[in-house]
mmCIF file of C-alpha atoms in Angstrom:
data_model
loop_
_atom_site.group_PDB
_atom_site.id
_atom_site.type_symbol
_atom_site.label_atom_id
_atom_site.label_comp_id
_atom_site.label_asym_id
_atom_site.label_seq_id
_atom_site.Cartn_x
_atom_site.Cartn_y
_atom_site.Cartn_z
ATOM 1 C CA MET A 1 -66.267 70.974 80.234
ATOM 2 C CA SER A 2 -68.250 67.978 78.939
ATOM 3 C CA VAL A 3 -69.520 65.263 81.224
ATOM 4 C CA LEU A 4 -66.846 62.864 80.005
ATOM 5 C CA ASP A 5 -64.114 65.457 80.624
ATOM 6 C CA LYS A 6 -65.349 65.833 84.196
ATOM 7 C CA ILE A 7 -65.369 62.071 84.703
ATOM 8 C CA PHE A 8 -61.844 61.778 83.240
ATOM 9 C CA GLU A 9 -60.673 64.520 85.596
ATOM 10 C CA LYS A 10 -62.219 62.693 88.538
ATOM 11 C CA ALA A 11 -60.510 59.433 87.546
ATOM 12 C CA LYS A 12 -57.110 61.079 87.456
ATOM 13 C CA GLN A 13 -57.470 62.292 91.022
ATOM 14 C CA ASN A 14 -57.881 58.733 92.310
ATOM 15 C CA PRO A 15 -56.750 56.103 89.751
ATOM 16 C CA GLN A 16 -58.216 52.657 90.384
ATOM 17 C CA LYS A 17 -56.769 49.229 89.638
ATOM 18 C CA VAL A 18 -58.605 47.820 86.597
ATOM 19 C CA ALA A 19 -58.207 44.153 85.584
ATOM 20 C CA PHE A 20 -58.316 43.265 81.881
ATOM 21 C CA PRO A 21 -58.964 39.561 81.211
ATOM 22 C CA GLU A 22 -59.014 40.160 77.440
ATOM 23 C CA ALA A 23 -55.592 41.787 77.294
ATOM 24 C CA MET A 24 -54.586 39.927 74.144
ATOM 25 C CA ASN A 25 -57.323 41.713 72.221
ATOM 26 C CA GLU A 26 -55.549 44.484 70.373
ATOM 27 C CA LYS A 27 -58.214 47.159 70.911
ATOM 28 C CA MET A 28 -58.561 46.275 74.565
ATOM 29 C CA MET A 29 -54.803 46.401 75.165
ATOM 30 C CA GLN A 30 -54.568 49.757 73.413
ATOM 31 C CA ALA A 31 -57.448 51.234 75.443
ATOM 32 C CA ALA A 32 -55.946 49.876 78.678
ATOM 33 C CA TYR A 33 -52.556 51.276 77.717
ATOM 34 C CA GLU A 34 -53.865 54.730 76.846
ATOM 35 C CA ALA A 35 -55.996 54.950 79.998
ATOM 36 C CA GLY A 36 -53.005 53.805 82.076
ATOM 37 C CA LYS A 37 -50.400 55.999 80.410
ATOM 38 C CA ASP A 38 -52.622 59.069 80.826
ATOM 39 C CA GLY A 39 -52.925 58.307 84.541
ATOM 40 C CA TYR A 40 -56.668 57.546 84.678
ATOM 41 C CA ILE A 41 -56.271 53.948 85.857
ATOM 42 C CA ILE A 42 -53.694 51.361 86.925
ATOM 43 C CA PRO A 43 -54.086 48.632 84.253
ATOM 44 C CA ILE A 44 -53.602 45.006 85.321
ATOM 45 C CA LEU A 45 -53.519 42.512 82.472
ATOM 46 C CA VAL A 46 -54.722 39.021 83.388
ATOM 47 C CA GLY A 47 -53.985 35.972 81.242
ATOM 48 C CA ASN A 48 -51.049 33.979 79.908
ATOM 49 C CA GLY A 49 -48.172 36.126 81.192
ATOM 50 C CA ALA A 50 -45.609 35.251 78.519
ATOM 51 C CA GLU A 51 -48.082 35.806 75.682
ATOM 52 C CA ILE A 52 -49.251 39.141 77.054
ATOM 53 C CA LYS A 53 -45.682 40.335 77.597
ATOM 54 C CA ALA A 54 -44.670 39.386 74.073
ATOM 55 C CA ALA A 55 -47.763 41.023 72.552
ATOM 56 C CA ALA A 56 -47.210 44.251 74.498
ATOM 57 C CA GLU A 57 -43.590 44.411 73.317
ATOM 58 C CA GLU A 58 -44.540 43.647 69.748
ATOM 59 C CA ARG A 59 -47.177 46.379 69.810
ATOM 60 C CA GLY A 60 -44.559 48.854 71.062
ATOM 61 C CA TYR A 61 -46.039 49.625 74.471
ATOM 62 C CA ASP A 62 -43.994 50.877 77.415
ATOM 63 C CA ALA A 63 -44.003 47.788 79.677
ATOM 64 C CA SER A 64 -43.847 49.888 82.853
ATOM 65 C CA VAL A 65 -47.486 51.004 82.336
ATOM 66 C CA PHE A 66 -48.842 47.460 82.808
ATOM 67 C CA THR A 67 -48.856 45.017 85.661
ATOM 68 C CA ILE A 68 -49.192 41.486 84.266
ATOM 69 C CA VAL A 69 -50.824 38.701 86.263
ATOM 70 C CA ASP A 70 -50.006 35.261 84.892
ATOM 71 C CA ILE A 71 -52.913 32.894 85.513
ATOM 72 C CA ASN A 72 -50.549 29.920 85.368
ATOM 73 C CA GLU A 73 -48.532 31.137 88.344
ATOM 74 C CA GLU A 74 -49.682 28.944 91.238
ATOM 75 C CA GLU A 75 -48.509 30.903 94.280
ATOM 76 C CA TYR A 76 -50.497 34.070 93.603
ATOM 77 C CA LYS A 77 -53.517 32.089 92.398
ATOM 78 C CA ASN A 78 -53.563 30.124 95.663
ATOM 79 C CA LYS A 79 -53.371 33.354 97.644
ATOM 80 C CA VAL A 80 -56.426 34.709 95.798
ATOM 81 C CA ILE A 81 -58.321 31.427 96.248
ATOM 82 C CA ALA A 82 -57.576 31.345 99.990
ATOM 83 C CA ALA A 83 -58.778 34.924 100.440
ATOM 84 C CA PHE A 84 -61.892 34.225 98.334
ATOM 85 C CA VAL A 85 -63.081 31.116 100.149
ATOM 86 C CA ALA A 86 -62.424 32.769 103.529
ATOM 87 C CA ARG A 87 -65.098 35.354 102.760
ATOM 88 C CA GLU A 88 -68.627 34.749 104.014
ATOM 89 C CA ASP A 89 -70.271 36.281 100.941
ATOM 90 C CA THR A 90 -68.857 33.814 98.391
ATOM 91 C CA ARG A 91 -70.275 30.515 97.196
ATOM 92 C CA LEU A 92 -67.567 28.602 95.354
ATOM 93 C CA LYS A 93 -65.150 26.474 97.315
ATOM 94 C CA GLU A 94 -61.431 26.026 96.680
ATOM 95 C CA LYS A 95 -61.505 23.299 94.055
ATOM 96 C CA ALA A 96 -64.449 24.673 92.077
ATOM 97 C CA LEU A 97 -62.999 28.192 92.099
ATOM 98 C CA GLY A 98 -59.587 26.898 91.016
ATOM 99 C CA ARG A 99 -61.215 25.273 87.988
ATOM 100 C CA ARG A 100 -63.151 28.399 87.101
ATOM 101 C CA MET A 101 -60.004 30.530 87.453
ATOM 102 C CA GLN A 102 -58.433 28.788 84.483
ATOM 103 C CA ASP A 103 -60.566 31.325 82.629
ATOM 104 C CA PRO A 104 -59.044 34.836 82.864
ATOM 105 C CA LEU A 105 -62.510 36.424 83.297
ATOM 106 C CA TYR A 106 -63.183 34.404 86.448
ATOM 107 C CA TYR A 107 -59.581 34.926 87.601
ATOM 108 C CA ALA A 108 -59.897 38.709 87.286
ATOM 109 C CA MET A 109 -63.242 38.773 89.069
ATOM 110 C CA ALA A 110 -61.883 36.623 91.896
ATOM 111 C CA MET A 111 -59.068 39.180 92.260
ATOM 112 C CA GLN A 112 -61.720 41.895 92.400
ATOM 113 C CA LYS A 113 -63.765 40.051 95.000
ATOM 114 C CA VAL A 114 -60.773 39.839 97.349
ATOM 115 C CA GLY A 115 -59.729 43.454 96.771
ATOM 116 C CA GLU A 116 -56.642 42.873 94.622
ATOM 117 C CA VAL A 117 -58.237 45.020 91.904
ATOM 118 C CA ASP A 118 -61.105 47.516 92.033
ATOM 119 C CA VAL A 119 -62.934 46.599 88.856
ATOM 120 C CA THR A 120 -62.853 44.062 86.016
ATOM 121 C CA PHE A 121 -63.328 45.346 82.494
ATOM 122 C CA ALA A 122 -64.396 42.850 79.811
ATOM 123 C CA GLY A 123 -66.893 42.156 77.082
ATOM 124 C CA ILE A 124 -65.062 42.639 73.804
ATOM 125 C CA ASP A 125 -64.439 38.915 73.195
ATOM 126 C CA TYR A 126 -66.622 37.564 75.999
ATOM 127 C CA THR A 127 -70.356 37.986 75.423
ATOM 128 C CA THR A 128 -72.582 40.063 77.699
ATOM 129 C CA GLY A 129 -73.987 36.754 78.954
ATOM 130 C CA ASP A 130 -70.487 35.520 79.884
ATOM 131 C CA VAL A 131 -69.785 38.688 81.846
ATOM 132 C CA LEU A 132 -73.160 38.694 83.629
ATOM 133 C CA LEU A 133 -72.844 35.028 84.589
ATOM 134 C CA ALA A 134 -69.284 35.342 85.871
ATOM 135 C CA GLY A 135 -70.326 38.486 87.730
ATOM 136 C CA GLN A 136 -73.207 36.719 89.441
ATOM 137 C CA MET A 137 -71.112 33.714 90.335
ATOM 138 C CA ILE A 138 -67.965 35.473 91.566
ATOM 139 C CA ILE A 139 -68.864 39.051 92.512
ATOM 140 C CA GLY A 140 -72.471 38.377 93.543
ATOM 141 C CA LEU A 141 -75.413 40.713 93.904
ATOM 142 C CA LYS A 142 -75.450 43.605 96.305
ATOM 143 C CA GLU A 143 -77.155 42.803 99.576
ATOM 144 C CA GLY A 144 -80.880 43.534 99.391
ATOM 145 C CA ILE A 145 -80.863 43.830 95.586
ATOM 146 C CA SER A 146 -82.760 41.188 93.611
ATOM 147 C CA THR A 147 -81.743 41.888 90.031
ATOM 148 C CA ILE A 148 -78.972 43.037 87.773
ATOM 149 C CA SER A 149 -79.914 45.986 85.621
ATOM 150 C CA SER A 150 -78.315 48.869 83.781
ATOM 151 C CA ILE A 151 -78.534 52.579 83.307
ATOM 152 C CA GLY A 152 -77.340 54.847 80.561
ATOM 153 C CA LEU A 153 -76.315 58.467 80.739
ATOM 154 C CA CYS A 154 -77.758 60.597 77.937
ATOM 155 C CA ASP A 155 -76.229 63.895 76.874
ATOM 156 C CA ILE A 156 -79.041 65.506 74.888
ATOM 157 C CA PRO A 157 -78.273 68.621 72.828
ATOM 158 C CA GLY A 158 -80.763 71.403 73.578
ATOM 159 C CA TYR A 159 -82.293 69.671 76.601
ATOM 160 C CA GLU A 160 -82.362 71.943 79.624
ATOM 161 C CA GLY A 161 -83.158 69.683 82.531
ATOM 162 C CA SER A 162 -82.216 69.797 86.171
ATOM 163 C CA GLU A 163 -78.682 68.611 85.292
ATOM 164 C CA GLY A 164 -78.320 70.644 82.105
ATOM 165 C CA SER A 165 -78.250 68.434 79.031
ATOM 166 C CA LEU A 166 -77.760 65.236 81.051
ATOM 167 C CA LEU A 167 -80.333 62.635 81.995
ATOM 168 C CA ALA A 168 -79.824 59.149 83.435
ATOM 169 C CA VAL A 169 -82.235 56.465 82.250
ATOM 170 C CA GLY A 170 -82.736 52.799 83.053
ATOM 171 C CA ASP A 171 -83.126 49.989 82.533
ATOM 172 C CA SER A 172 -82.695 50.035 78.775
ATOM 173 C CA GLY A 173 -80.574 46.952 78.447
ATOM 174 C CA VAL A 174 -80.771 44.052 80.885
ATOM 175 C CA CYS A 175 -83.905 43.271 82.908
ATOM 176 C CA THR A 176 -86.626 42.347 80.413
ATOM 177 C CA ASN A 177 -89.867 42.488 82.340
ATOM 178 C CA PRO A 178 -89.117 43.384 85.957
ATOM 179 C CA ASN A 179 -91.653 42.507 88.635
ATOM 180 C CA PRO A 180 -92.442 45.275 91.172
ATOM 181 C CA GLU A 181 -89.646 44.226 93.509
ATOM 182 C CA GLN A 182 -87.101 44.146 90.699
ATOM 183 C CA LEU A 183 -88.317 47.484 89.355
ATOM 184 C CA ALA A 184 -87.877 48.985 92.821
ATOM 185 C CA ASP A 185 -84.339 47.608 92.943
ATOM 186 C CA ILE A 186 -83.542 49.076 89.525
ATOM 187 C CA ALA A 187 -84.550 52.514 90.851
ATOM 188 C CA ILE A 188 -82.497 52.105 94.028
ATOM 189 C CA SER A 189 -79.438 50.880 92.116
ATOM 190 C CA ALA A 190 -79.782 53.749 89.636
ATOM 191 C CA CYS A 191 -79.733 56.296 92.450
ATOM 192 C CA GLU A 192 -76.549 54.751 93.818
ATOM 193 C CA THR A 193 -74.937 54.578 90.377
ATOM 194 C CA VAL A 194 -75.389 58.288 89.637
ATOM 195 C CA GLN A 195 -74.307 59.227 93.151
ATOM 196 C CA GLY A 196 -71.068 57.281 92.728
ATOM 197 C CA LEU A 197 -70.324 58.457 89.218
ATOM 198 C CA LEU A 198 -71.522 62.059 89.097
ATOM 199 C CA ASP A 199 -72.020 63.167 92.723
ATOM 200 C CA TRP A 200 -75.612 64.105 91.863
ATOM 201 C CA GLU A 201 -78.344 64.182 94.443
ATOM 202 C CA PRO A 202 -80.557 61.550 92.811
ATOM 203 C CA ARG A 203 -84.114 62.581 91.916
ATOM 204 C CA CYS A 204 -85.566 59.423 90.491
ATOM 205 C CA ALA A 205 -88.935 59.281 88.703
ATOM 206 C CA MET A 206 -90.759 56.034 88.012
ATOM 207 C CA VAL A 207 -92.490 56.713 84.742
ATOM 208 C CA CYS A 208 -95.438 55.179 82.915
ATOM 209 C CA TYR A 209 -98.564 56.456 81.127
ATOM 210 C CA SER A 210 -100.183 57.835 84.273
ATOM 211 C CA THR A 211 -99.448 60.721 86.617
ATOM 212 C CA LEU A 212 -100.686 60.160 90.167
ATOM 213 C CA GLY A 213 -103.724 58.103 89.200
ATOM 214 C CA SER A 214 -104.624 59.839 85.918
ATOM 215 C CA GLY A 215 -104.647 56.406 84.273
ATOM 216 C CA GLN A 216 -105.550 52.955 85.524
ATOM 217 C CA GLY A 217 -104.620 49.398 84.724
ATOM 218 C CA GLU A 218 -102.229 46.603 85.524
ATOM 219 C CA LEU A 219 -99.270 48.261 83.798
ATOM 220 C CA ILE A 220 -99.647 51.214 86.152
ATOM 221 C CA ASP A 221 -100.313 49.031 89.187
ATOM 222 C CA LYS A 222 -96.891 47.452 88.698
ATOM 223 C CA VAL A 223 -95.156 50.829 88.718
ATOM 224 C CA LYS A 224 -97.115 52.008 91.769
ATOM 225 C CA GLU A 225 -96.252 48.842 93.673
ATOM 226 C CA ALA A 226 -92.585 49.182 92.690
ATOM 227 C CA LEU A 227 -92.615 52.760 93.942
ATOM 228 C CA ARG A 228 -94.114 51.682 97.262
ATOM 229 C CA ILE A 229 -91.426 49.019 97.707
ATOM 230 C CA ALA A 230 -88.589 51.396 96.724
ATOM 231 C CA GLN A 231 -89.778 54.093 99.117
ATOM 232 C CA GLU A 232 -90.163 51.573 101.915
ATOM 233 C CA LYS A 233 -86.719 50.059 101.334
ATOM 234 C CA ARG A 234 -84.886 53.336 100.897
ATOM 235 C CA PRO A 235 -86.782 56.278 102.423
ATOM 236 C CA ASP A 236 -83.510 58.236 102.307
ATOM 237 C CA LEU A 237 -83.601 58.384 98.488
ATOM 238 C CA ASN A 238 -85.720 60.746 96.419
ATOM 239 C CA ILE A 239 -87.740 58.232 94.419
ATOM 240 C CA ASP A 240 -91.215 59.374 93.359
ATOM 241 C CA GLY A 241 -94.027 58.660 90.894
ATOM 242 C CA GLU A 242 -95.969 57.430 89.221
ATOM 243 C CA PHE A 243 -95.357 60.149 86.650
ATOM 244 C CA GLN A 244 -95.640 60.537 82.916
ATOM 245 C CA LEU A 245 -92.347 61.479 81.324
ATOM 246 C CA ASP A 246 -93.258 65.150 80.878
ATOM 247 C CA ALA A 247 -94.448 65.486 84.468
ATOM 248 C CA ALA A 248 -91.131 63.980 85.568
ATOM 249 C CA ILE A 249 -88.803 66.348 83.729
ATOM 250 C CA SER A 250 -90.759 69.502 82.869
ATOM 251 C CA PRO A 251 -91.408 71.973 85.727
ATOM 252 C CA ALA A 252 -94.331 73.532 83.819
ATOM 253 C CA VAL A 253 -96.092 70.201 83.269
ATOM 254 C CA ALA A 254 -95.348 69.088 86.837
ATOM 255 C CA ALA A 255 -96.929 72.288 88.156
ATOM 256 C CA LYS A 256 -100.155 71.382 86.347
ATOM 257 C CA LYS A 257 -100.270 67.646 86.948
ATOM 258 C CA VAL A 258 -98.604 67.066 90.302
ATOM 259 C CA LYS A 259 -100.722 68.757 92.944
ATOM 260 C CA ARG A 260 -98.695 67.659 95.923
ATOM 261 C CA GLU A 261 -95.198 68.305 97.139
ATOM 262 C CA SER A 262 -92.510 66.334 95.334
ATOM 263 C CA LYS A 263 -88.734 66.646 95.271
ATOM 264 C CA VAL A 264 -88.704 64.802 91.971
ATOM 265 C CA ALA A 265 -91.637 65.950 89.783
ATOM 266 C CA GLY A 266 -90.493 68.367 87.089
ATOM 267 C CA LYS A 267 -86.839 68.025 88.015
ATOM 268 C CA ALA A 268 -86.020 64.330 87.816
ATOM 269 C CA ASN A 269 -82.443 63.498 86.850
ATOM 270 C CA ILE A 270 -83.130 59.745 86.633
ATOM 271 C CA LEU A 271 -86.000 58.083 84.742
ATOM 272 C CA ILE A 272 -86.914 54.470 85.434
ATOM 273 C CA TRP A 273 -88.780 52.747 82.611
ATOM 274 C CA PRO A 274 -91.444 50.147 83.433
ATOM 275 C CA ASP A 275 -89.887 47.450 81.215
ATOM 276 C CA LEU A 276 -87.304 46.784 78.535
ATOM 277 C CA ASN A 277 -89.675 47.451 75.623
ATOM 278 C CA VAL A 278 -90.082 51.018 76.816
ATOM 279 C CA GLY A 279 -86.418 51.311 77.793
ATOM 280 C CA ASN A 280 -85.010 50.164 74.502
ATOM 281 C CA ILE A 281 -87.419 52.220 72.396
ATOM 282 C CA ALA A 282 -86.977 55.316 74.565
ATOM 283 C CA VAL A 283 -83.189 55.295 74.243
ATOM 284 C CA LYS A 284 -83.455 54.873 70.482
ATOM 285 C CA LEU A 285 -85.884 57.829 70.355
ATOM 286 C CA ILE A 286 -83.511 59.974 72.412
ATOM 287 C CA GLN A 287 -80.636 59.033 70.122
ATOM 288 C CA GLN A 288 -82.490 59.273 66.795
ATOM 289 C CA PHE A 289 -84.626 62.363 67.348
ATOM 290 C CA GLY A 290 -82.730 64.018 70.202
ATOM 291 C CA HIS A 291 -79.308 63.346 68.646
ATOM 292 C CA ALA A 292 -78.050 62.400 72.079
ATOM 293 C CA ASN A 293 -74.840 60.691 73.050
ATOM 294 C CA ALA A 294 -75.688 57.771 75.291
ATOM 295 C CA TYR A 295 -72.958 56.488 77.624
ATOM 296 C CA GLY A 296 -73.249 52.991 78.980
ATOM 297 C CA PRO A 297 -74.898 50.654 79.603
ATOM 298 C CA MET A 298 -73.510 50.738 83.108
ATOM 299 C CA LEU A 299 -74.312 47.471 84.864
ATOM 300 C CA GLN A 300 -75.634 47.780 88.389
ATOM 301 C CA GLY A 301 -76.866 45.549 91.184
ATOM 302 C CA PHE A 302 -73.568 43.716 91.751
ATOM 303 C CA SER A 303 -71.787 44.019 95.088
ATOM 304 C CA SER A 304 -68.972 45.826 93.264
ATOM 305 C CA ILE A 305 -68.604 47.224 89.762
ATOM 306 C CA VAL A 306 -68.916 44.801 86.847
ATOM 307 C CA CYS A 307 -68.550 46.160 83.329
ATOM 308 C CA ASP A 308 -69.521 44.985 79.921
ATOM 309 C CA CYS A 309 -68.189 46.795 76.907
ATOM 310 C CA SER A 310 -69.770 46.788 73.495
ATOM 311 C CA ARG A 311 -68.086 44.314 71.144
ATOM 312 C CA GLY A 312 -68.023 46.703 68.222
ATOM 313 C CA ALA A 313 -66.824 49.687 70.205
ATOM 314 C CA PRO A 314 -63.870 51.730 68.931
ATOM 315 C CA VAL A 315 -60.830 52.259 71.191
ATOM 316 C CA SER A 316 -61.942 55.770 72.211
ATOM 317 C CA GLU A 317 -65.308 54.470 73.427
ATOM 318 C CA ILE A 318 -63.706 51.553 75.259
ATOM 319 C CA LYS A 319 -61.330 53.972 76.955
ATOM 320 C CA GLY A 320 -64.272 56.172 78.018
ATOM 321 C CA ASN A 321 -66.117 53.201 79.466
ATOM 322 C CA ILE A 322 -62.986 52.006 81.289
ATOM 323 C CA VAL A 323 -62.626 55.407 82.925
ATOM 324 C CA ILE A 324 -66.357 55.540 83.813
ATOM 325 C CA SER A 325 -66.096 52.128 85.475
ATOM 326 C CA ALA A 326 -63.008 53.211 87.423
ATOM 327 C CA VAL A 327 -64.773 56.324 88.722
ATOM 328 C CA ARG A 328 -67.786 54.215 89.728
ATOM 329 C CA ALA A 329 -65.449 51.849 91.593
ATOM 330 C CA ALA A 330 -63.856 54.781 93.391
ATOM 331 C CA GLY A 331 -67.327 56.142 94.232
ATOM 332 C CA LEU A 332 -68.287 52.821 95.778
ATOM 333 C CA LYS A 333 -65.460 53.126 98.298
ATOM 334 C CA ASN A 334 -66.836 56.403 99.662
ATOM 335 C CA MET B 1 -71.853 7.779 92.620
ATOM 336 C CA ASP B 2 -74.651 5.875 90.881
ATOM 337 C CA ARG B 3 -77.648 7.453 89.167
ATOM 338 C CA LYS B 4 -79.931 7.078 92.178
ATOM 339 C CA GLU B 5 -77.442 8.773 94.516
ATOM 340 C CA LEU B 6 -76.893 11.559 92.003
ATOM 341 C CA GLU B 7 -80.650 12.118 91.702
ATOM 342 C CA GLU B 8 -81.010 12.332 95.486
ATOM 343 C CA LYS B 9 -78.072 14.691 95.814
ATOM 344 C CA ILE B 10 -79.344 17.028 93.118
ATOM 345 C CA ILE B 11 -82.865 17.050 94.565
ATOM 346 C CA GLU B 12 -81.287 18.027 97.893
ATOM 347 C CA LEU B 13 -79.224 20.835 96.282
ATOM 348 C CA VAL B 14 -82.264 22.148 94.365
ATOM 349 C CA SER B 15 -84.316 22.156 97.591
ATOM 350 C CA VAL B 16 -81.631 24.196 99.367
ATOM 351 C CA ALA B 17 -81.037 26.650 96.510
ATOM 352 C CA TYR B 18 -84.748 27.327 95.986
ATOM 353 C CA LYS B 19 -85.637 27.041 99.675
ATOM 354 C CA THR B 20 -88.477 24.601 99.068
ATOM 355 C CA ASP B 21 -89.448 21.008 99.898
ATOM 356 C CA ASN B 22 -91.290 18.529 97.705
ATOM 357 C CA VAL B 23 -88.774 18.667 94.876
ATOM 358 C CA THR B 24 -88.938 15.621 92.598
ATOM 359 C CA LEU B 25 -87.311 14.666 89.308
ATOM 360 C CA GLU B 26 -90.421 15.967 87.539
ATOM 361 C CA THR B 27 -90.286 19.392 89.191
ATOM 362 C CA SER B 28 -90.201 22.108 86.529
ATOM 363 C CA PHE B 29 -87.811 25.018 87.066
ATOM 364 C CA LYS B 30 -90.057 27.402 85.180
ATOM 365 C CA ASN B 31 -93.517 26.339 86.337
ATOM 366 C CA ASP B 32 -92.931 24.976 89.839
ATOM 367 C CA LEU B 33 -89.888 26.781 91.189
ATOM 368 C CA LYS B 34 -90.284 30.113 89.364
ATOM 369 C CA GLY B 35 -86.826 31.090 90.543
ATOM 370 C CA ALA B 36 -84.711 34.039 89.533
ATOM 371 C CA SER B 37 -81.326 33.593 87.889
ATOM 372 C CA VAL B 38 -79.743 34.285 91.275
ATOM 373 C CA GLN B 39 -81.049 30.962 92.559
ATOM 374 C CA MET B 40 -79.764 29.100 89.512
ATOM 375 C CA VAL B 41 -76.322 30.647 90.136
ATOM 376 C CA ALA B 42 -76.467 29.388 93.728
ATOM 377 C CA LEU B 43 -77.479 25.940 92.509
ATOM 378 C CA VAL B 44 -74.712 25.686 89.907
ATOM 379 C CA SER B 45 -72.151 26.851 92.473
ATOM 380 C CA GLU B 46 -73.259 24.165 94.908
ATOM 381 C CA ILE B 47 -73.171 21.473 92.211
ATOM 382 C CA GLU B 48 -69.584 22.519 91.454
ATOM 383 C CA ASN B 49 -68.668 22.457 95.132
ATOM 384 C CA GLU B 50 -70.379 19.211 96.080
ATOM 385 C CA LEU B 51 -70.048 17.103 92.942
ATOM 386 C CA ASP B 52 -66.800 18.334 91.381
ATOM 387 C CA ALA B 53 -68.536 18.950 88.068
ATOM 388 C CA THR B 54 -68.204 22.193 86.162
ATOM 389 C CA ILE B 55 -71.418 22.883 84.315
ATOM 390 C CA MET B 56 -72.231 25.980 82.338
ATOM 391 C CA LEU B 57 -74.887 28.195 83.827
ATOM 392 C CA ALA B 58 -76.483 28.624 80.411
ATOM 393 C CA ASP B 59 -76.807 24.832 80.074
ATOM 394 C CA ALA B 60 -78.272 24.515 83.572
ATOM 395 C CA SER B 61 -80.695 27.350 82.870
ATOM 396 C CA ALA B 62 -81.859 25.535 79.751
ATOM 397 C CA CYS B 63 -82.943 22.506 81.795
ATOM 398 C CA SER B 64 -86.706 22.172 81.949
ATOM 399 C CA THR B 65 -86.946 19.754 84.872
ATOM 400 C CA VAL B 66 -84.760 18.489 87.697
ATOM 401 C CA ALA B 67 -84.329 15.233 85.748
ATOM 402 C CA ASP B 68 -82.826 17.211 82.846
ATOM 403 C CA LEU B 69 -80.352 18.740 85.279
ATOM 404 C CA VAL B 70 -79.402 15.286 86.571
ATOM 405 C CA ASP B 71 -78.728 14.222 82.947
ATOM 406 C CA LEU B 72 -76.557 17.295 82.408
ATOM 407 C CA VAL B 73 -74.481 16.715 85.533
ATOM 408 C CA GLU B 74 -74.178 12.988 84.817
ATOM 409 C CA ASP B 75 -72.621 13.816 81.446
ATOM 410 C CA GLU B 76 -70.020 15.989 83.162
ATOM 411 C CA LEU B 77 -69.011 13.488 85.851
#
């Protein structure tokens, strides 16, 4: 059973309510419909109710699969606004939120913030920037976390690591040049993301060009400081370093280079890159030379799950990412 | 609200969002405040709440100084 099959199976056991603020987009509606009809999620389409209803009928979808939330319907909107402003962890007040909620993306996220849906799925018409900004404004960052970041899940043919062919890596997509505190938060968030999605015991390695002092310089100092902060903030998590990539994932190399006890060295299932240059290049190397499938990016650091889907993604990939986000949302409840 | 009142209000909101005193119209977001995007989100939210102006976060983030932000909000009022 592939990793995606396992995630799909997990979704079916506990389908989550997923809001779609881009329901009029044909690919998005199809992916939402297929994921809903197959029982992986409960799709909630947010937008102009009459338009969505007409489009769904025209496209031949069974209307009973969808719940449609009409953003022009005042009574429900006011209920969401009242619940939102009553929360202590929100910033916008009634009037400002009401204005923002004329936009389906903000409407869906406000529903998520007050628990009417479990996750918002967007990004096919909205840009990544739109989704990140709305997420910061409405959902907010997780307490104690200073930055939004992302991880990807790589399925690498022929790789025999501590989780078989799978390896989680981050951040390869969002945080350009994290300072030590941000880098620590990326590692902590990554541990929580893989716990929620895959039930792994996280073993997170902070990688750079040095293993336990074999190299020196400011690039390494940043990683060491990030490690210190991460370990201090979350001593319950297995976060270790600083390691070179081979010392992180190869037991033989770890045995030679890491002369102290480590729960991570040689068997890391998460790699944290020092910056986005490394992260972007590393993922491309894994894909180009390792012929890996890379799932994600999965956004992390928000107080609940915020998703961004690739604008050029085919329906099958969108569906996969919808289901991944639903399983992450379910994992967050545990 | 006249320009002077708007300037004072925005200086007050910037001081709260970035938890710092000594904010002036010449204060630079990048060089003086060195804030993360989280603080800019807090600032934009407060501007929306207090001044009834919806400004785009991207536009606010593009402001170099507090005076630029006052110009942006003034256009929206």
